[in-house]
PDB file of C-alpha atoms in Angstrom:
ATOM      1  CA  MET A   1     -25.242 121.090 -54.788  1.00  0.00           C
ATOM      2  CA  LYS A   2     -24.129 118.790 -53.004  1.00  0.00           C
ATOM      3  CA  GLU A   3     -26.096 116.212 -50.118  1.00  0.00           C
ATOM      4  CA  VAL A   4     -25.415 116.806 -46.523  1.00  0.00           C
ATOM      5  CA  LEU A   5     -23.686 113.689 -45.431  1.00  0.00           C
ATOM      6  CA  ASP A   6     -25.442 111.863 -42.278  1.00  0.00           C
ATOM      7  CA  PHE A   7     -22.617 109.724 -40.693  1.00  0.00           C
ATOM      8  CA  GLU A   8     -25.285 108.292 -38.335  1.00  0.00           C
ATOM      9  CA  SER A   9     -25.645 106.441 -41.748  1.00  0.00           C
ATOM     10  CA  PHE A  10     -22.553 105.186 -42.085  1.00  0.00           C
ATOM     11  CA  ASN A  11     -23.453 101.952 -39.423  1.00  0.00           C
ATOM     12  CA  ALA A  12     -22.057  99.708 -41.155  1.00  0.00           C
ATOM     13  CA  GLN A  13     -20.788  96.750 -39.350  1.00  0.00           C
ATOM     14  CA  ILE A  14     -17.731  94.312 -40.481  1.00  0.00           C
ATOM     15  CA  VAL A  15     -19.510  91.152 -41.698  1.00  0.00           C
ATOM     16  CA  PHE A  16     -18.605  88.613 -44.938  1.00  0.00           C
ATOM     17  CA  ALA A  17     -20.918  86.014 -46.376  1.00  0.00           C
ATOM     18  CA  ASN A  18     -18.874  82.950 -46.447  1.00  0.00           C
ATOM     19  CA  GLU A  19     -15.554  83.075 -44.502  1.00  0.00           C
ATOM     20  CA  SER A  20     -12.660  80.220 -46.020  1.00  0.00           C
ATOM     21  CA  GLN A  21     -11.730  77.333 -44.203  1.00  0.00           C
ATOM     22  CA  GLU A  22      -8.108  77.548 -45.654  1.00  0.00           C
ATOM     23  CA  GLU A  23      -6.170  79.444 -48.110  1.00  0.00           C
ATOM     24  CA  GLU A  24      -7.644  80.018 -51.485  1.00  0.00           C
ATOM     25  CA  THR A  25      -5.615  78.254 -54.505  1.00  0.00           C
ATOM     26  CA  PHE A  26      -5.721  80.302 -57.642  1.00  0.00           C
ATOM     27  CA  HIS A  27      -4.334  80.964 -61.323  1.00  0.00           C
ATOM     28  CA  GLN A  28      -3.079  83.915 -62.175  1.00  0.00           C
ATOM     29  CA  ASN A  29      -4.799  84.212 -64.613  1.00  0.00           C
ATOM     30  CA  GLU A  30      -8.092  84.198 -62.824  1.00  0.00           C
ATOM     31  CA  LEU A  31      -7.020  87.060 -60.667  1.00  0.00           C
ATOM     32  CA  VAL A  32      -9.210  90.260 -60.983  1.00  0.00           C
ATOM     33  CA  GLN A  33      -6.490  93.291 -60.379  1.00  0.00           C
ATOM     34  CA  LEU A  34      -7.660  95.644 -57.946  1.00  0.00           C
ATOM     35  CA  PHE A  35      -7.046  99.499 -57.565  1.00  0.00           C
ATOM     36  CA  PRO A  36      -7.773 102.080 -54.470  1.00  0.00           C
ATOM     37  CA  TYR A  37     -10.999 103.578 -54.633  1.00  0.00           C
ATOM     38  CA  GLY A  38     -12.079 105.291 -51.403  1.00  0.00           C
ATOM     39  CA  LEU A  39     -11.828 105.742 -48.068  1.00  0.00           C
ATOM     40  CA  SER A  40     -15.506 104.633 -46.393  1.00  0.00           C
ATOM     41  CA  VAL A  41     -15.878 106.539 -43.204  1.00  0.00           C
ATOM     42  CA  THR A  42     -18.632 105.399 -40.570  1.00  0.00           C
ATOM     43  CA  THR A  43     -19.576 105.703 -37.850  1.00  0.00           C
ATOM     44  CA  ASP A  44     -17.828 102.778 -36.386  1.00  0.00           C
ATOM     45  CA  ALA A  45     -14.301 104.773 -36.304  1.00  0.00           C
ATOM     46  CA  ALA A  46     -12.642 101.844 -34.904  1.00  0.00           C
ATOM     47  CA  ARG A  47     -13.147 100.035 -38.234  1.00  0.00           C
ATOM     48  CA  PRO A  48     -13.443 101.917 -41.647  1.00  0.00           C
ATOM     49  CA  PHE A  49     -12.446  99.678 -44.857  1.00  0.00           C
ATOM     50  CA  LEU A  50     -10.967 100.943 -47.687  1.00  0.00           C
ATOM     51  CA  LEU A  51     -12.879 100.108 -51.508  1.00  0.00           C
ATOM     52  CA  PHE A  52     -10.823  98.729 -54.462  1.00  0.00           C
ATOM     53  CA  LYS A  53     -12.508  98.701 -57.593  1.00  0.00           C
ATOM     54  CA  ASP A  54     -11.267  96.909 -60.981  1.00  0.00           C
ATOM     55  CA  GLU A  55     -10.718  99.161 -63.848  1.00  0.00           C
ATOM     56  CA  GLY A  56     -13.952  98.872 -65.469  1.00  0.00           C
ATOM     57  CA  HIS A  57     -15.438  99.601 -62.032  1.00  0.00           C
ATOM     58  CA  GLN A  58     -17.678  95.996 -62.385  1.00  0.00           C
ATOM     59  CA  TYR A  59     -16.286  94.462 -59.172  1.00  0.00           C
ATOM     60  CA  THR A  60     -15.859  95.448 -55.220  1.00  0.00           C
ATOM     61  CA  LEU A  61     -13.898  94.536 -53.127  1.00  0.00           C
ATOM     62  CA  PRO A  62     -13.663  97.002 -49.200  1.00  0.00           C
ATOM     63  CA  VAL A  63     -11.172  96.091 -47.459  1.00  0.00           C
ATOM     64  CA  ALA A  64     -10.694  96.478 -43.323  1.00  0.00           C
ATOM     65  CA  VAL A  65      -8.302  98.527 -41.980  1.00  0.00           C
ATOM     66  CA  SER A  66      -7.298  99.889 -38.554  1.00  0.00           C
ATOM     67  CA  ALA A  67      -8.341 103.853 -37.562  1.00  0.00           C
ATOM     68  CA  ILE A  68      -4.100 103.929 -38.151  1.00  0.00           C
ATOM     69  CA  ASP A  69      -3.638 102.127 -41.095  1.00  0.00           C
ATOM     70  CA  ALA A  70      -6.525 104.380 -43.299  1.00  0.00           C
ATOM     71  CA  GLY A  71      -5.271 107.918 -41.469  1.00  0.00           C
ATOM     72  CA  VAL A  72      -2.214 106.438 -43.326  1.00  0.00           C
ATOM     73  CA  ALA A  73      -3.217 105.576 -46.445  1.00  0.00           C
ATOM     74  CA  LEU A  74      -5.926 108.601 -46.632  1.00  0.00           C
ATOM     75  CA  SER A  75      -2.509 111.231 -46.245  1.00  0.00           C
ATOM     76  CA  GLN A  76       0.133 109.466 -48.659  1.00  0.00           C
ATOM     77  CA  SER A  77      -3.231 109.839 -51.379  1.00  0.00           C
ATOM     78  CA  ASN A  78      -3.101 113.832 -50.551  1.00  0.00           C
ATOM     79  CA  ARG A  79      -0.860 115.228 -53.159  1.00  0.00           C
ATOM     80  CA  MET A  80      -1.367 118.170 -51.919  1.00  0.00           C
ATOM     81  CA  ILE A  81       0.668 117.616 -48.900  1.00  0.00           C
ATOM     82  CA  LEU A  82       4.260 117.172 -48.676  1.00  0.00           C
ATOM     83  CA  GLU A  83       5.282 113.234 -49.048  1.00  0.00           C
ATOM     84  CA  SER A  84       5.108 111.825 -45.828  1.00  0.00           C
ATOM     85  CA  SER A  85       4.725 108.044 -45.301  1.00  0.00           C
ATOM     86  CA  PRO A  86       5.795 106.275 -41.721  1.00  0.00           C
ATOM     87  CA  HIS A  87       6.776 103.244 -44.775  1.00  0.00           C
ATOM     88  CA  LYS A  88       9.153 105.574 -46.791  1.00  0.00           C
ATOM     89  CA  PHE A  89      12.009 102.999 -43.829  1.00  0.00           C
ATOM     90  CA  THR A  90      11.108 100.239 -44.785  1.00  0.00           C
ATOM     91  CA  GLY A  91      11.102 101.127 -48.509  1.00  0.00           C
ATOM     92  CA  VAL A  92      14.013 102.408 -48.795  1.00  0.00           C
ATOM     93  CA  LEU A  93      15.111  99.070 -46.279  1.00  0.00           C
ATOM     94  CA  LEU A  94      13.515  96.725 -49.091  1.00  0.00           C
ATOM     95  CA  SER A  95      15.376  98.217 -52.249  1.00  0.00           C
ATOM     96  CA  SER A  96      18.679  98.411 -50.600  1.00  0.00           C
ATOM     97  CA  LEU A  97      18.316  94.411 -49.773  1.00  0.00           C
ATOM     98  CA  GLY A  98      17.175  94.192 -53.350  1.00  0.00           C
ATOM     99  CA  ILE A  99      13.345  92.785 -52.208  1.00  0.00           C
ATOM    100  CA  GLU A 100      10.625  93.734 -53.869  1.00  0.00           C
ATOM    101  CA  ILE A 101       7.046  92.573 -52.828  1.00  0.00           C
ATOM    102  CA  LYS A 102       5.478  92.113 -56.649  1.00  0.00           C
ATOM    103  CA  GLN A 103       1.825  91.659 -55.799  1.00  0.00           C
ATOM    104  CA  ALA A 104      -0.350  90.622 -53.454  1.00  0.00           C
ATOM    105  CA  VAL A 105      -3.507  88.275 -53.811  1.00  0.00           C
ATOM    106  CA  PHE A 106      -6.213  88.344 -51.463  1.00  0.00           C
ATOM    107  CA  VAL A 107      -6.180  84.832 -50.109  1.00  0.00           C
ATOM    108  CA  GLU A 108      -8.200  83.966 -46.977  1.00  0.00           C
ATOM    109  CA  ILE A 109     -11.880  85.341 -44.960  1.00  0.00           C
ATOM    110  CA  LYS A 110     -10.809  84.497 -41.349  1.00  0.00           C
ATOM    111  CA  GLY A 111     -14.118  85.778 -38.854  1.00  0.00           C
ATOM    112  CA  ALA A 112     -14.206  89.420 -39.225  1.00  0.00           C
ATOM    113  CA  HIS A 113     -10.216  89.476 -41.370  1.00  0.00           C
ATOM    114  CA  GLN A 114      -9.601  89.096 -44.568  1.00  0.00           C
ATOM    115  CA  TYR A 115      -5.852  87.682 -45.057  1.00  0.00           C
ATOM    116  CA  LEU A 116      -3.639  88.448 -48.171  1.00  0.00           C
ATOM    117  CA  ARG A 117      -0.489  86.879 -49.414  1.00  0.00           C
ATOM    118  CA  LEU A 118       2.479  89.124 -50.378  1.00  0.00           C
ATOM    119  CA  TYR A 119       4.842  87.648 -53.000  1.00  0.00           C
ATOM    120  CA  ILE A 120       8.816  89.150 -53.054  1.00  0.00           C
ATOM    121  CA  SER A 121      10.935  88.417 -55.075  1.00  0.00           C
ATOM    122  CA  GLY A 122      15.140  88.798 -53.744  1.00  0.00           C
ATOM    123  CA  HIS A 123      14.583  86.782 -50.640  1.00  0.00           C
ATOM    124  CA  PRO A 124      16.782  83.976 -50.350  1.00  0.00           C
ATOM    125  CA  GLN A 125      14.871  81.973 -48.204  1.00  0.00           C
ATOM    126  CA  THR A 126      11.429  82.756 -49.268  1.00  0.00           C
ATOM    127  CA  ASN A 127       9.115  83.452 -52.102  1.00  0.00           C
ATOM    128  CA  SER A 128       6.195  84.969 -50.017  1.00  0.00           C
ATOM    129  CA  VAL A 129       4.047  85.944 -46.770  1.00  0.00           C
ATOM    130  CA  LYS A 130       0.363  85.837 -45.684  1.00  0.00           C
ATOM    131  CA  LEU A 131      -0.425  88.979 -43.301  1.00  0.00           C
ATOM    132  CA  ARG A 132      -3.301  90.215 -42.372  1.00  0.00           C
ATOM    133  CA  ALA A 133      -5.544  92.847 -45.021  1.00  0.00           C
ATOM    134  CA  ASP A 134      -5.315  95.396 -42.074  1.00  0.00           C
ATOM    135  CA  GLU A 135      -1.872  95.422 -41.946  1.00  0.00           C
ATOM    136  CA  ALA A 136       0.105  95.466 -44.724  1.00  0.00           C
ATOM    137  CA  MET A 137      -2.777  97.550 -46.422  1.00  0.00           C
ATOM    138  CA  SER A 138      -1.591 101.066 -45.936  1.00  0.00           C
ATOM    139  CA  LEU A 139       2.219  99.542 -47.204  1.00  0.00           C
ATOM    140  CA  CYS A 140       1.541  97.510 -50.390  1.00  0.00           C
ATOM    141  CA  LEU A 141      -0.446 101.210 -51.142  1.00  0.00           C
ATOM    142  CA  TYR A 142       2.732 103.395 -50.665  1.00  0.00           C
ATOM    143  CA  LEU A 143       5.296 100.461 -52.120  1.00  0.00           C
ATOM    144  CA  GLN A 144       2.463 100.393 -55.720  1.00  0.00           C
ATOM    145  CA  VAL A 145       2.200  96.725 -55.084  1.00  0.00           C
ATOM    146  CA  PRO A 146      -0.532  95.392 -57.704  1.00  0.00           C
ATOM    147  CA  LEU A 147      -3.484  94.067 -55.431  1.00  0.00           C
ATOM    148  CA  PHE A 148      -5.557  90.745 -56.632  1.00  0.00           C
ATOM    149  CA  ALA A 149      -8.551  89.422 -55.516  1.00  0.00           C
ATOM    150  CA  THR A 150     -10.201  85.969 -57.286  1.00  0.00           C
ATOM    151  CA  LYS A 151     -13.498  87.130 -58.401  1.00  0.00           C
ATOM    152  CA  SER A 152     -14.654  83.891 -55.702  1.00  0.00           C
ATOM    153  CA  PHE A 153     -12.879  86.091 -52.891  1.00  0.00           C
ATOM    154  CA  ILE A 154     -14.853  89.455 -53.922  1.00  0.00           C
ATOM    155  CA  GLY A 155     -18.298  87.289 -54.002  1.00  0.00           C
ATOM    156  CA  ARG A 156     -17.695  85.964 -50.306  1.00  0.00           C
ATOM    157  CA  SER A 157     -17.452  89.691 -49.026  1.00  0.00           C
ATOM    158  CA  ARG A 158     -20.527  90.341 -51.075  1.00  0.00           C
ATOM    159  CA  VAL A 159     -22.134  91.226 -47.587  1.00  0.00           C
ATOM    160  CA  MET A 160     -20.096  93.782 -46.301  1.00  0.00           C
ATOM    161  CA  ASN A 161     -20.206  94.536 -50.369  1.00  0.00           C
ATOM    162  CA  ALA A 162     -23.679  95.766 -50.335  1.00  0.00           C
ATOM    163  CA  GLU A 163     -23.079  97.689 -46.666  1.00  0.00           C
ATOM    164  CA  THR A 164     -20.159  99.654 -49.324  1.00  0.00           C
ATOM    165  CA  GLU A 165     -21.954 100.525 -52.447  1.00  0.00           C
ATOM    166  CA  GLY A 166     -24.387 102.924 -50.491  1.00  0.00           C
ATOM    167  CA  ALA A 167     -21.190 104.209 -48.395  1.00  0.00           C
ATOM    168  CA  ALA A 168     -19.342 104.415 -51.659  1.00  0.00           C
ATOM    169  CA  GLN A 169     -22.198 106.334 -53.204  1.00  0.00           C
ATOM    170  CA  LYS A 170     -22.441 108.874 -50.772  1.00  0.00           C
ATOM    171  CA  LEU A 171     -19.004 109.193 -50.831  1.00  0.00           C
ATOM    172  CA  GLN A 172     -19.183 110.290 -54.234  1.00  0.00           C
ATOM    173  CA  ASN A 173     -22.676 112.863 -53.606  1.00  0.00           C
ATOM    174  CA  PHE A 174     -20.245 114.241 -50.964  1.00  0.00           C
ATOM    175  CA  GLY A 175     -17.518 115.100 -52.832  1.00  0.00           C
ATOM    176  CA  LEU A 176     -14.944 113.202 -51.385  1.00  0.00           C
ATOM    177  CA  MET A 177     -14.992 110.775 -54.735  1.00  0.00           C
ATOM    178  CA  ASP A 178     -13.717 113.524 -56.381  1.00  0.00           C
ATOM    179  CA  LYS A 179     -10.009 113.288 -57.939  1.00  0.00           C
ATOM    180  CA  GLY A 180      -9.400 116.767 -57.357  1.00  0.00           C
ATOM    181  CA  SER A 181     -10.758 116.803 -53.606  1.00  0.00           C
ATOM    182  CA  GLY A 182      -6.956 115.246 -53.045  1.00  0.00           C
ATOM    183  CA  TYR A 183      -8.327 112.682 -51.064  1.00  0.00           C
ATOM    184  CA  LEU A 184      -7.772 110.356 -53.929  1.00  0.00           C
ATOM    185  CA  ASN A 185      -5.126 109.373 -56.737  1.00  0.00           C
TER     186      ASN A 185
END
């Protein structure tokens, strides 16, 4: 029998251990590839967060997103409904212009916001763009852009990580993390 989920126990606040003062520099071999793992549902509906884990489930990176972006990411991952996304036009436009987002790397923390750099090819004037992660996550997921972070960046997110590990376990106990639930790939 599955545990009844007490949504009051998800009183998570978005706090990072250490704020970055500037954008992190890295070498490609220092990056950990991250994959979508789940969506945290908290009592603070204004700031849910997506959970990303590396392939070996050794590292967890929580990414705060807006309620709208969380809903888009969740609906895009549900294979039980007809494929639909507000990002379809953006994907078609980028493709028709020959622009491809090659990878996204988490590079900075400012206050309660994480930033990532999107590395692109095919644009005549730029090869990367830095955006707040909450403004780009559902697009990255829709376009299946590989996501990366350094171990250092993941470590600086450890205060939030500790809070989300408990939430992830409760989600798994509730059945929302099951591959057959329609909520995850």
